[in-house]
PDB file of C-alpha atoms and ligand atoms in Angstrom:
ATOM      1  CA  UNK A 851     -24.654 -26.366 217.020  1.00  0.00           C
ATOM      2  CA  UNK A 852     -24.300 -28.518 220.178  1.00  0.00           C
ATOM      3  CA  UNK A 853     -20.849 -29.791 221.097  1.00  0.00           C
ATOM      4  CA  UNK A 854     -19.548 -32.007 223.833  1.00  0.00           C
ATOM      5  CA  UNK A 855     -16.221 -31.982 225.648  1.00  0.00           C
ATOM      6  CA  UNK A 856     -15.266 -35.148 227.568  1.00  0.00           C
ATOM      7  CA  UNK A 857     -17.948 -34.441 230.155  1.00  0.00           C
ATOM      8  CA  UNK A 858     -20.023 -31.428 229.250  1.00  0.00           C
ATOM      9  CA  UNK A 859     -22.310 -29.999 226.615  1.00  0.00           C
ATOM     10  CA  UNK A 860     -22.068 -26.539 225.179  1.00  0.00           C
ATOM     11  CA  UNK A 861     -23.032 -24.586 222.091  1.00  0.00           C
ATOM     12  CA  UNK A 862     -20.676 -22.910 219.668  1.00  0.00           C
ATOM     13  CA  UNK A 863     -21.376 -19.317 218.648  1.00  0.00           C
ATOM     14  CA  UNK A 864     -19.479 -16.556 216.940  1.00  0.00           C
ATOM     15  CA  UNK A 865     -19.184 -13.244 218.756  1.00  0.00           C
ATOM     16  CA  UNK A 866     -21.056 -11.604 215.837  1.00  0.00           C
ATOM     17  CA  UNK A 867     -24.068 -13.715 216.899  1.00  0.00           C
ATOM     18  CA  UNK A 868     -23.639 -12.930 220.615  1.00  0.00           C
ATOM     19  CA  UNK A 869     -22.160  -9.411 220.847  1.00  0.00           C
ATOM     20  CA  UNK A 870     -23.355  -9.109 224.442  1.00  0.00           C
ATOM     21  CA  UNK A 871     -20.593 -11.584 225.436  1.00  0.00           C
ATOM     22  CA  UNK A 872     -17.817  -9.055 224.785  1.00  0.00           C
ATOM     23  CA  UNK A 873     -17.302  -8.209 228.471  1.00  0.00           C
ATOM     24  CA  UNK A 874     -17.403 -11.903 229.440  1.00  0.00           C
ATOM     25  CA  UNK A 875     -14.503 -12.497 227.059  1.00  0.00           C
ATOM     26  CA  UNK A 876     -12.554  -9.757 228.846  1.00  0.00           C
ATOM     27  CA  UNK A 877     -13.269 -11.509 232.161  1.00  0.00           C
ATOM     28  CA  UNK A 878     -12.063 -14.830 230.756  1.00  0.00           C
ATOM     29  CA  UNK A 879      -8.916 -13.095 229.495  1.00  0.00           C
ATOM     30  CA  UNK A 880      -8.198 -11.555 232.899  1.00  0.00           C
ATOM     31  CA  UNK A 881      -8.513 -15.016 234.420  1.00  0.00           C
ATOM     32  CA  UNK A 882      -6.423 -16.804 231.767  1.00  0.00           C
ATOM     33  CA  UNK A 883      -3.268 -14.686 231.530  1.00  0.00           C
ATOM     34  CA  UNK A 884      -0.592 -13.565 233.986  1.00  0.00           C
ATOM     35  CA  UNK A 885      -1.207  -9.860 234.703  1.00  0.00           C
ATOM     36  CA  UNK A 886       2.029  -8.691 233.093  1.00  0.00           C
ATOM     37  CA  UNK A 887       1.003 -10.269 229.788  1.00  0.00           C
ATOM     38  CA  UNK A 888      -2.087  -8.062 229.675  1.00  0.00           C
ATOM     39  CA  UNK A 889       0.280  -5.065 229.588  1.00  0.00           C
ATOM     40  CA  UNK A 890       2.154  -5.959 226.397  1.00  0.00           C
ATOM     41  CA  UNK A 891       2.641  -3.941 223.226  1.00  0.00           C
ATOM     42  CA  UNK A 892      -0.607  -4.989 221.545  1.00  0.00           C
ATOM     43  CA  UNK A 893      -2.494  -1.871 220.471  1.00  0.00           C
ATOM     44  CA  UNK A 894      -5.044  -3.261 217.996  1.00  0.00           C
ATOM     45  CA  UNK A 895      -6.734  -5.965 220.123  1.00  0.00           C
ATOM     46  CA  UNK A 896     -10.030  -4.075 219.629  1.00  0.00           C
ATOM     47  CA  UNK A 897     -10.042  -5.217 215.952  1.00  0.00           C
ATOM     48  CA  UNK A 898     -11.009  -8.689 217.187  1.00  0.00           C
ATOM     49  CA  UNK A 899     -14.277  -7.308 218.504  1.00  0.00           C
ATOM     50  CA  UNK A 900     -14.972  -4.524 216.025  1.00  0.00           C
ATOM     51  CA  UNK A 901     -13.815  -5.695 212.586  1.00  0.00           C
ATOM     52  CA  UNK A 902     -13.482  -9.445 213.084  1.00  0.00           C
ATOM     53  CA  UNK A 903     -16.299 -10.432 215.453  1.00  0.00           C
ATOM     54  CA  UNK A 904     -17.357 -13.167 213.005  1.00  0.00           C
ATOM     55  CA  UNK A 905     -14.009 -14.875 213.675  1.00  0.00           C
ATOM     56  CA  UNK A 906     -14.263 -15.040 217.480  1.00  0.00           C
ATOM     57  CA  UNK A 907     -15.457 -18.472 218.625  1.00  0.00           C
ATOM     58  CA  UNK A 908     -17.421 -18.834 221.857  1.00  0.00           C
ATOM     59  CA  UNK A 909     -18.458 -21.977 223.736  1.00  0.00           C
ATOM     60  CA  UNK A 910     -21.454 -21.250 225.936  1.00  0.00           C
ATOM     61  CA  UNK A 911     -23.102 -23.763 228.270  1.00  0.00           C
ATOM     62  CA  UNK A 912     -26.827 -24.288 228.782  1.00  0.00           C
ATOM     63  CA  UNK A 913     -26.823 -21.785 231.684  1.00  0.00           C
ATOM     64  CA  UNK A 914     -25.381 -19.098 229.414  1.00  0.00           C
ATOM     65  CA  UNK A 915     -21.903 -19.263 230.948  1.00  0.00           C
ATOM     66  CA  UNK A 916     -18.963 -18.603 228.618  1.00  0.00           C
ATOM     67  CA  UNK A 917     -16.668 -21.581 229.119  1.00  0.00           C
ATOM     68  CA  UNK A 918     -14.150 -21.026 226.322  1.00  0.00           C
ATOM     69  CA  UNK A 919     -13.188 -18.518 223.654  1.00  0.00           C
ATOM     70  CA  UNK A 920     -10.958 -18.723 220.605  1.00  0.00           C
ATOM     71  CA  UNK A 921      -9.660 -15.591 218.909  1.00  0.00           C
ATOM     72  CA  UNK A 922      -8.786 -15.756 215.220  1.00  0.00           C
ATOM     73  CA  UNK A 923      -8.341 -13.315 212.322  1.00  0.00           C
ATOM     74  CA  UNK A 924      -8.371 -13.857 208.547  1.00  0.00           C
ATOM     75  CA  UNK A 925      -5.312 -12.688 206.644  1.00  0.00           C
ATOM     76  CA  UNK A 926      -3.141 -13.070 203.587  1.00  0.00           C
ATOM     77  CA  UNK A 927      -0.056 -15.255 203.954  1.00  0.00           C
ATOM     78  CA  UNK A 928       2.156 -16.440 201.110  1.00  0.00           C
ATOM     79  CA  UNK A 929       3.035 -19.677 202.911  1.00  0.00           C
ATOM     80  CA  UNK A 930       6.695 -18.819 203.552  1.00  0.00           C
ATOM     81  CA  UNK A 931       8.334 -18.592 206.958  1.00  0.00           C
ATOM     82  CA  UNK A 932       9.665 -15.134 206.160  1.00  0.00           C
ATOM     83  CA  UNK A 933       6.130 -13.881 205.495  1.00  0.00           C
ATOM     84  CA  UNK A 934       4.807 -15.016 208.896  1.00  0.00           C
ATOM     85  CA  UNK A 935       3.891 -12.076 211.143  1.00  0.00           C
ATOM     86  CA  UNK A 936       6.484 -11.663 213.887  1.00  0.00           C
ATOM     87  CA  UNK A 937       4.209 -10.463 216.679  1.00  0.00           C
ATOM     88  CA  UNK A 938       0.584 -10.557 217.827  1.00  0.00           C
ATOM     89  CA  UNK A 939       0.345  -6.883 216.872  1.00  0.00           C
ATOM     90  CA  UNK A 940       1.598  -7.705 213.377  1.00  0.00           C
ATOM     91  CA  UNK A 941      -1.002 -10.481 213.032  1.00  0.00           C
ATOM     92  CA  UNK A 942      -3.752  -7.987 213.820  1.00  0.00           C
ATOM     93  CA  UNK A 943      -2.332  -5.317 211.507  1.00  0.00           C
ATOM     94  CA  UNK A 944      -1.852  -7.826 208.673  1.00  0.00           C
ATOM     95  CA  UNK A 945      -5.484  -8.884 209.055  1.00  0.00           C
ATOM     96  CA  UNK A 946      -6.637  -5.270 208.973  1.00  0.00           C
ATOM     97  CA  UNK A 947      -4.505  -4.519 205.933  1.00  0.00           C
ATOM     98  CA  UNK A 948      -5.721  -7.651 204.092  1.00  0.00           C
ATOM     99  CA  UNK A 949      -9.290  -6.627 204.867  1.00  0.00           C
ATOM    100  CA  UNK A 950      -8.975  -2.932 203.917  1.00  0.00           C
ATOM    101  CA  UNK A 951      -7.032  -3.602 200.731  1.00  0.00           C
ATOM    102  CA  UNK A 952      -9.391  -6.373 199.609  1.00  0.00           C
ATOM    103  CA  UNK A 953      -6.488  -8.776 199.281  1.00  0.00           C
ATOM    104  CA  UNK A 954      -7.075 -12.434 198.609  1.00  0.00           C
ATOM    105  CA  UNK A 955      -7.416 -13.849 202.098  1.00  0.00           C
ATOM    106  CA  UNK A 956      -6.244 -17.453 202.345  1.00  0.00           C
ATOM    107  CA  UNK A 957      -5.334 -18.058 205.993  1.00  0.00           C
ATOM    108  CA  UNK A 958      -6.935 -18.030 209.396  1.00  0.00           C
ATOM    109  CA  UNK A 959      -4.512 -17.030 212.166  1.00  0.00           C
ATOM    110  CA  UNK A 960      -5.242 -18.057 215.742  1.00  0.00           C
ATOM    111  CA  UNK A 961      -4.474 -15.292 218.220  1.00  0.00           C
ATOM    112  CA  UNK A 962      -5.502 -16.898 221.533  1.00  0.00           C
ATOM    113  CA  UNK A 963      -7.449 -19.783 223.051  1.00  0.00           C
ATOM    114  CA  UNK A 964      -8.844 -19.718 226.569  1.00  0.00           C
ATOM    115  CA  UNK A 965     -10.794 -22.254 228.587  1.00  0.00           C
ATOM    116  CA  UNK A 966     -12.221 -21.141 231.931  1.00  0.00           C
ATOM    117  CA  UNK A 967     -10.334 -22.637 234.856  1.00  0.00           C
ATOM    118  CA  UNK A 968     -13.293 -24.770 236.071  1.00  0.00           C
ATOM    119  CA  UNK A 969     -13.502 -26.453 232.666  1.00  0.00           C
ATOM    120  CA  UNK A 970      -9.844 -27.078 231.924  1.00  0.00           C
ATOM    121  CA  UNK A 971      -8.542 -30.641 231.525  1.00  0.00           C
ATOM    122  CA  UNK A 972     -11.696 -31.884 229.759  1.00  0.00           C
ATOM    123  CA  UNK A 973     -10.496 -31.725 226.175  1.00  0.00           C
ATOM    124  CA  UNK A 974     -12.352 -28.492 225.423  1.00  0.00           C
ATOM    125  CA  UNK A 975      -9.305 -26.780 223.920  1.00  0.00           C
ATOM    126  CA  UNK A 976      -9.129 -29.475 221.311  1.00  0.00           C
ATOM    127  CA  UNK A 977     -12.737 -28.704 220.322  1.00  0.00           C
ATOM    128  CA  UNK A 978     -11.808 -25.044 220.116  1.00  0.00           C
ATOM    129  CA  UNK A 979      -8.998 -25.731 217.644  1.00  0.00           C
ATOM    130  CA  UNK A 980     -11.306 -27.999 215.641  1.00  0.00           C
ATOM    131  CA  UNK A 981     -13.824 -25.150 215.441  1.00  0.00           C
ATOM    132  CA  UNK A 982     -11.045 -22.827 214.248  1.00  0.00           C
ATOM    133  CA  UNK A 983     -10.275 -25.334 211.500  1.00  0.00           C
ATOM    134  CA  UNK A 984     -13.986 -25.578 210.615  1.00  0.00           C
ATOM    135  CA  UNK A 985     -14.188 -21.798 210.384  1.00  0.00           C
ATOM    136  CA  UNK A 986     -11.159 -21.718 208.072  1.00  0.00           C
ATOM    137  CA  UNK A 987     -12.734 -24.443 205.950  1.00  0.00           C
ATOM    138  CA  UNK A 988     -16.054 -22.586 205.722  1.00  0.00           C
ATOM    139  CA  UNK A 989     -14.182 -19.578 204.331  1.00  0.00           C
ATOM    140  CA  UNK A 990     -12.251 -21.806 201.912  1.00  0.00           C
ATOM    141  CA  UNK A 991      -8.922 -20.807 203.461  1.00  0.00           C
ATOM    142  CA  UNK A 992      -6.027 -23.194 202.923  1.00  0.00           C
ATOM    143  CA  UNK A 993      -4.615 -23.204 206.438  1.00  0.00           C
ATOM    144  CA  UNK A 994      -4.968 -22.312 210.071  1.00  0.00           C
ATOM    145  CA  UNK A 995      -1.744 -20.970 211.567  1.00  0.00           C
ATOM    146  CA  UNK A 996      -1.153 -20.530 215.287  1.00  0.00           C
ATOM    147  CA  UNK A 997       1.597 -18.888 217.329  1.00  0.00           C
ATOM    148  CA  UNK A 998       1.383 -21.507 220.068  1.00  0.00           C
ATOM    149  CA  UNK A 999       2.264 -20.306 223.598  1.00  0.00           C
ATOM    150  CA  UNK A1000       3.427 -23.544 225.259  1.00  0.00           C
ATOM    151  CA  UNK A1001       1.643 -23.887 228.584  1.00  0.00           C
ATOM    152  CA  UNK A1002       4.427 -25.732 230.420  1.00  0.00           C
ATOM    153  CA  UNK A1003       7.302 -23.554 229.211  1.00  0.00           C
ATOM    154  CA  UNK A1004       6.955 -21.376 232.323  1.00  0.00           C
ATOM    155  CA  UNK A1005       8.098 -24.413 234.322  1.00  0.00           C
ATOM    156  CA  UNK A1006      11.367 -24.381 232.346  1.00  0.00           C
ATOM    157  CA  UNK A1007      12.115 -20.662 231.905  1.00  0.00           C
ATOM    158  CA  UNK A1008      15.872 -21.213 231.566  1.00  0.00           C
ATOM    159  CA  UNK A1009      15.582 -23.715 228.722  1.00  0.00           C
ATOM    160  CA  UNK A1010      15.969 -22.195 225.256  1.00  0.00           C
ATOM    161  CA  UNK A1011      12.702 -22.391 223.302  1.00  0.00           C
ATOM    162  CA  UNK A1012      14.531 -24.213 220.461  1.00  0.00           C
ATOM    163  CA  UNK A1013      15.271 -27.105 222.855  1.00  0.00           C
ATOM    164  CA  UNK A1014      11.970 -27.018 224.717  1.00  0.00           C
ATOM    165  CA  UNK A1015       9.713 -27.414 221.659  1.00  0.00           C
ATOM    166  CA  UNK A1016      11.598 -30.565 220.653  1.00  0.00           C
ATOM    167  CA  UNK A1017      11.117 -32.315 224.000  1.00  0.00           C
ATOM    168  CA  UNK A1018       8.927 -35.401 223.559  1.00  0.00           C
ATOM    169  CA  UNK A1019       7.329 -38.046 225.729  1.00  0.00           C
ATOM    170  CA  UNK A1020       8.342 -41.689 225.419  1.00  0.00           C
ATOM    171  CA  UNK A1021       5.369 -42.239 223.072  1.00  0.00           C
ATOM    172  CA  UNK A1022       6.816 -39.634 220.699  1.00  0.00           C
ATOM    173  CA  UNK A1023       4.178 -36.973 221.421  1.00  0.00           C
ATOM    174  CA  UNK A1024       5.375 -33.453 222.317  1.00  0.00           C
ATOM    175  CA  UNK A1025       5.971 -33.011 226.043  1.00  0.00           C
ATOM    176  CA  UNK A1026       4.202 -29.679 226.209  1.00  0.00           C
ATOM    177  CA  UNK A1027       0.419 -30.246 226.606  1.00  0.00           C
ATOM    178  CA  UNK A1028      -0.627 -27.306 224.412  1.00  0.00           C
ATOM    179  CA  UNK A1029       1.801 -28.104 221.591  1.00  0.00           C
ATOM    180  CA  UNK A1030       0.511 -31.676 221.953  1.00  0.00           C
ATOM    181  CA  UNK A1031      -3.117 -30.622 221.438  1.00  0.00           C
ATOM    182  CA  UNK A1032      -2.151 -28.984 218.128  1.00  0.00           C
ATOM    183  CA  UNK A1033       0.042 -31.963 217.168  1.00  0.00           C
ATOM    184  CA  UNK A1034      -2.771 -34.451 217.855  1.00  0.00           C
ATOM    185  CA  UNK A1035      -4.961 -32.448 215.490  1.00  0.00           C
ATOM    186  CA  UNK A1036      -2.425 -32.698 212.682  1.00  0.00           C
ATOM    187  CA  UNK A1037      -0.509 -29.424 213.053  1.00  0.00           C
ATOM    188  CA  UNK A1038       3.009 -29.235 211.697  1.00  0.00           C
ATOM    189  CA  UNK A1039       5.735 -27.130 213.266  1.00  0.00           C
ATOM    190  CA  UNK A1040       6.830 -24.040 211.336  1.00  0.00           C
ATOM    191  CA  UNK A1041       9.383 -22.125 213.418  1.00  0.00           C
ATOM    192  CA  UNK A1042      10.030 -20.359 216.693  1.00  0.00           C
ATOM    193  CA  UNK A1043       8.561 -16.871 217.028  1.00  0.00           C
ATOM    194  CA  UNK A1044      11.176 -15.439 219.422  1.00  0.00           C
ATOM    195  CA  UNK A1045       9.186 -12.416 220.514  1.00  0.00           C
ATOM    196  CA  UNK A1046       5.459 -12.215 219.811  1.00  0.00           C
ATOM    197  CA  UNK A1047       4.802  -9.630 222.481  1.00  0.00           C
ATOM    198  CA  UNK A1048       7.027  -7.281 224.487  1.00  0.00           C
ATOM    199  CA  UNK A1049       6.074  -6.129 227.967  1.00  0.00           C
ATOM    200  CA  UNK A1050       7.818  -2.992 229.213  1.00  0.00           C
ATOM    201  CA  UNK A1051       7.104  -1.297 232.509  1.00  0.00           C
ATOM    202  CA  UNK A1052       8.676   0.542 235.416  1.00  0.00           C
ATOM    203  CA  UNK A1053      10.122  -1.494 238.286  1.00  0.00           C
ATOM    204  CA  UNK A1054       7.100  -0.509 240.386  1.00  0.00           C
ATOM    205  CA  UNK A1055       4.741  -1.773 237.694  1.00  0.00           C
ATOM    206  CA  UNK A1056       6.578  -5.092 237.465  1.00  0.00           C
ATOM    207  CA  UNK A1057       6.455  -5.415 241.256  1.00  0.00           C
ATOM    208  CA  UNK A1058       2.722  -4.755 241.158  1.00  0.00           C
ATOM    209  CA  UNK A1059       2.093  -7.202 238.275  1.00  0.00           C
ATOM    210  CA  UNK A1060       4.156 -10.031 239.738  1.00  0.00           C
ATOM    211  CA  UNK A1061       3.802  -9.409 243.500  1.00  0.00           C
ATOM    212  CA  UNK A1062       7.598  -9.772 243.668  1.00  0.00           C
ATOM    213  CA  UNK A1063      10.298  -7.365 244.848  1.00  0.00           C
ATOM    214  CA  UNK A1064      13.225  -6.568 242.543  1.00  0.00           C
ATOM    215  CA  UNK A1065      15.908  -5.063 244.820  1.00  0.00           C
ATOM    216  CA  UNK A1066      18.642  -4.851 242.165  1.00  0.00           C
ATOM    217  CA  UNK A1067      19.155  -5.013 238.423  1.00  0.00           C
ATOM    218  CA  UNK A1068      19.320  -8.474 236.865  1.00  0.00           C
ATOM    219  CA  UNK A1069      17.374 -11.308 235.255  1.00  0.00           C
ATOM    220  CA  UNK A1070      14.454 -12.703 237.255  1.00  0.00           C
ATOM    221  CA  UNK A1071      12.264 -15.809 236.989  1.00  0.00           C
ATOM    222  CA  UNK A1072       8.675 -14.660 237.227  1.00  0.00           C
ATOM    223  CA  UNK A1073       5.576 -16.909 237.557  1.00  0.00           C
ATOM    224  CA  UNK A1074       3.875 -17.313 234.180  1.00  0.00           C
ATOM    225  CA  UNK A1075       6.845 -15.981 232.175  1.00  0.00           C
ATOM    226  CA  UNK A1076       8.286 -18.334 229.571  1.00  0.00           C
ATOM    227  CA  UNK A1077      11.773 -16.870 229.924  1.00  0.00           C
ATOM    228  CA  UNK A1078      13.463 -14.517 232.407  1.00  0.00           C
ATOM    229  CA  UNK A1079      12.456 -10.879 232.828  1.00  0.00           C
ATOM    230  CA  UNK A1080      15.192  -8.250 232.701  1.00  0.00           C
ATOM    231  CA  UNK A1081      14.986  -5.624 235.433  1.00  0.00           C
ATOM    232  CA  UNK A1082      17.121  -2.468 235.191  1.00  0.00           C
ATOM    233  CA  UNK A1083      16.732  -0.526 238.459  1.00  0.00           C
ATOM    234  CA  UNK A1084      19.043   2.304 237.340  1.00  0.00           C
ATOM    235  CA  UNK A1085      16.897   3.018 234.255  1.00  0.00           C
ATOM    236  CA  UNK A1086      13.723   2.024 236.112  1.00  0.00           C
ATOM    237  CA  UNK A1087      12.581  -0.369 233.419  1.00  0.00           C
ATOM    238  CA  UNK A1088      11.671  -4.037 233.234  1.00  0.00           C
ATOM    239  CA  UNK A1089      11.399  -5.862 229.929  1.00  0.00           C
ATOM    240  CA  UNK A1090      10.027  -9.243 228.901  1.00  0.00           C
ATOM    241  CA  UNK A1091       9.654 -10.914 225.500  1.00  0.00           C
ATOM    242  CA  UNK A1092       7.088 -13.696 225.035  1.00  0.00           C
ATOM    243  CA  UNK A1093       8.295 -16.503 222.724  1.00  0.00           C
ATOM    244  CA  UNK A1094       5.814 -18.695 220.818  1.00  0.00           C
ATOM    245  CA  UNK A1095       5.988 -21.602 218.384  1.00  0.00           C
ATOM    246  CA  UNK A1096       4.386 -21.224 214.960  1.00  0.00           C
ATOM    247  CA  UNK A1097       2.391 -24.280 213.914  1.00  0.00           C
ATOM    248  CA  UNK A1098       0.249 -24.851 210.851  1.00  0.00           C
ATOM    249  CA  UNK A1099      -2.905 -26.921 210.497  1.00  0.00           C
ATOM    250  CA  UNK A1100      -3.751 -28.009 206.986  1.00  0.00           C
ATOM    251  CA  UNK A1101      -7.430 -27.312 206.293  1.00  0.00           C
ATOM    252  CA  UNK A1102      -8.517 -29.931 203.798  1.00  0.00           C
TER     253      UNK A1102
HETATM  254  C1  COA B1676      -4.198 -24.008 227.314  1.00  0.00           C
HETATM  255  C2  COA B1676      -5.686 -24.269 227.528  1.00  0.00           C
HETATM  256  C3  COA B1676      -6.472 -23.566 226.416  1.00  0.00           C
HETATM  257  C4  COA B1676      -5.898 -25.790 227.432  1.00  0.00           C
HETATM  258  O1  COA B1676      -7.268 -26.030 227.585  1.00  0.00           O
HETATM  259  P1  COA B1676      -7.870 -27.383 228.182  1.00  0.00           P
HETATM  260  O2  COA B1676      -9.249 -27.518 227.641  1.00  0.00           O
HETATM  261  O3  COA B1676      -7.731 -27.390 229.655  1.00  0.00           O
HETATM  262  O4  COA B1676      -6.911 -28.472 227.611  1.00  0.00           O
HETATM  263  P2  COA B1676      -7.277 -29.993 227.375  1.00  0.00           P
HETATM  264  O5  COA B1676      -8.219 -30.501 228.418  1.00  0.00           O
HETATM  265  O6  COA B1676      -7.678 -30.124 225.939  1.00  0.00           O
HETATM  266  O7  COA B1676      -5.869 -30.660 227.638  1.00  0.00           O
HETATM  267  C5  COA B1676      -4.827 -30.455 226.762  1.00  0.00           C
HETATM  268  C6  COA B1676      -3.711 -31.387 227.105  1.00  0.00           C
HETATM  269  O8  COA B1676      -3.167 -30.970 228.338  1.00  0.00           O
HETATM  270  C7  COA B1676      -3.246 -31.999 229.290  1.00  0.00           C
HETATM  271  N1  COA B1676      -3.644 -31.385 230.523  1.00  0.00           N
HETATM  272  C8  COA B1676      -4.735 -30.662 230.759  1.00  0.00           C
HETATM  273  N2  COA B1676      -4.755 -30.221 232.018  1.00  0.00           N
HETATM  274  C9  COA B1676      -3.618 -30.689 232.579  1.00  0.00           C
HETATM  275  C10 COA B1676      -3.038 -30.575 233.868  1.00  0.00           C
HETATM  276  N3  COA B1676      -3.633 -29.875 234.844  1.00  0.00           N
HETATM  277  N4  COA B1676      -1.865 -31.159 234.100  1.00  0.00           N
HETATM  278  C11 COA B1676      -1.266 -31.862 233.121  1.00  0.00           C
HETATM  279  N5  COA B1676      -1.757 -32.004 231.883  1.00  0.00           N
HETATM  280  C12 COA B1676      -2.909 -31.425 231.628  1.00  0.00           C
HETATM  281  C13 COA B1676      -4.303 -32.945 228.796  1.00  0.00           C
HETATM  282  O9  COA B1676      -4.034 -34.260 229.218  1.00  0.00           O
HETATM  283  C14 COA B1676      -4.171 -32.802 227.287  1.00  0.00           C
HETATM  284  O10 COA B1676      -3.158 -33.593 226.768  1.00  0.00           O
HETATM  285  P3  COA B1676      -3.533 -34.954 225.987  1.00  0.00           P
HETATM  286  O11 COA B1676      -4.646 -34.615 225.042  1.00  0.00           O
HETATM  287  O12 COA B1676      -2.285 -35.333 225.276  1.00  0.00           O
HETATM  288  O13 COA B1676      -3.942 -35.886 227.046  1.00  0.00           O
HETATM  289  C15 COA B1676      -6.161 -23.792 228.911  1.00  0.00           C
HETATM  290  O14 COA B1676      -5.340 -24.376 229.886  1.00  0.00           O
HETATM  291  C16 COA B1676      -6.134 -22.280 229.074  1.00  0.00           C
HETATM  292  O15 COA B1676      -7.087 -21.586 228.747  1.00  0.00           O
HETATM  293  N6  COA B1676      -5.012 -21.752 229.599  1.00  0.00           N
HETATM  294  C17 COA B1676      -4.845 -20.292 229.779  1.00  0.00           C
HETATM  295  C18 COA B1676      -4.659 -19.570 228.458  1.00  0.00           C
HETATM  296  C19 COA B1676      -3.592 -20.218 227.591  1.00  0.00           C
HETATM  297  O16 COA B1676      -2.481 -20.507 228.023  1.00  0.00           O
HETATM  298  N7  COA B1676      -3.944 -20.472 226.315  1.00  0.00           N
HETATM  299  C20 COA B1676      -3.022 -21.121 225.368  1.00  0.00           C
HETATM  300  C21 COA B1676      -2.104 -20.172 224.693  1.00  0.00           C
HETATM  301  S1  COA B1676      -2.993 -19.209 223.472  1.00  0.00           S
END
């Protein structure tokens, strides 16, 4: 299936059709996320590749280069806010449980979307979300839900998430570009997910991950973090919680 972004052509595959792209996805991940985020409390990431490879969307160009990847998992959700998974780990575990217990699966949950840095700003992420919606539709699910990690929030780490997600441009569209992509495609806001992933490490580890020095205990603004990181030099521990914004795409 050939697709076009604003300026380029690529083909959409599922990882189950191209298992040899597994290590390329890891490379894209390493490029897409701040290092500290790759050290969070997510222990079942491997399910994406082992159990749910038919739900991993890949965009590959004519030279065979992976230009974007979208991670999703199928799960059971009763439609209420209280039944939303709280963390990325919980999304993965819910999907595994729904699968193992043969529950009626009705929802596709997005876990991550990544576009390689050379191809960003060309509208490719929008195509990725559309493909997630198509996948949900093909499985006759009723919705696609996404814990959206707002890409500009790291520019405003002191602003509470509750305020940030409401900021809008003069044309009424959300200020944050990534929330805006979902909004343009018809997503509705659900609620804040205050902590989808916790990163804990020693002070040395945090210094290594961030290339910063933390001479004393306190709250620090760290590049790529959506809110401050707490460093406790006496206990030799640094802690960060990654907030997201749950949004829901109807899949008609
Ligand atoms: C977030 C990400 C997927 C967006 O992908 P993308 O293909 O570059 O995004 P698009 O080209 O579709 O642009 C999305 C919006 O951001 C805006 N935008 C893109 N690049 C921009 C830039 N450098 N500066 C300002 N705005 C920018 C676009 O104008 C667009 O808004 P609009 O449609 O209202 O005009 C990509 O940046 C990425 O992989 N980032 C790292 C991983 C990540 O943060 N993923 C999202 C959380 S899961």
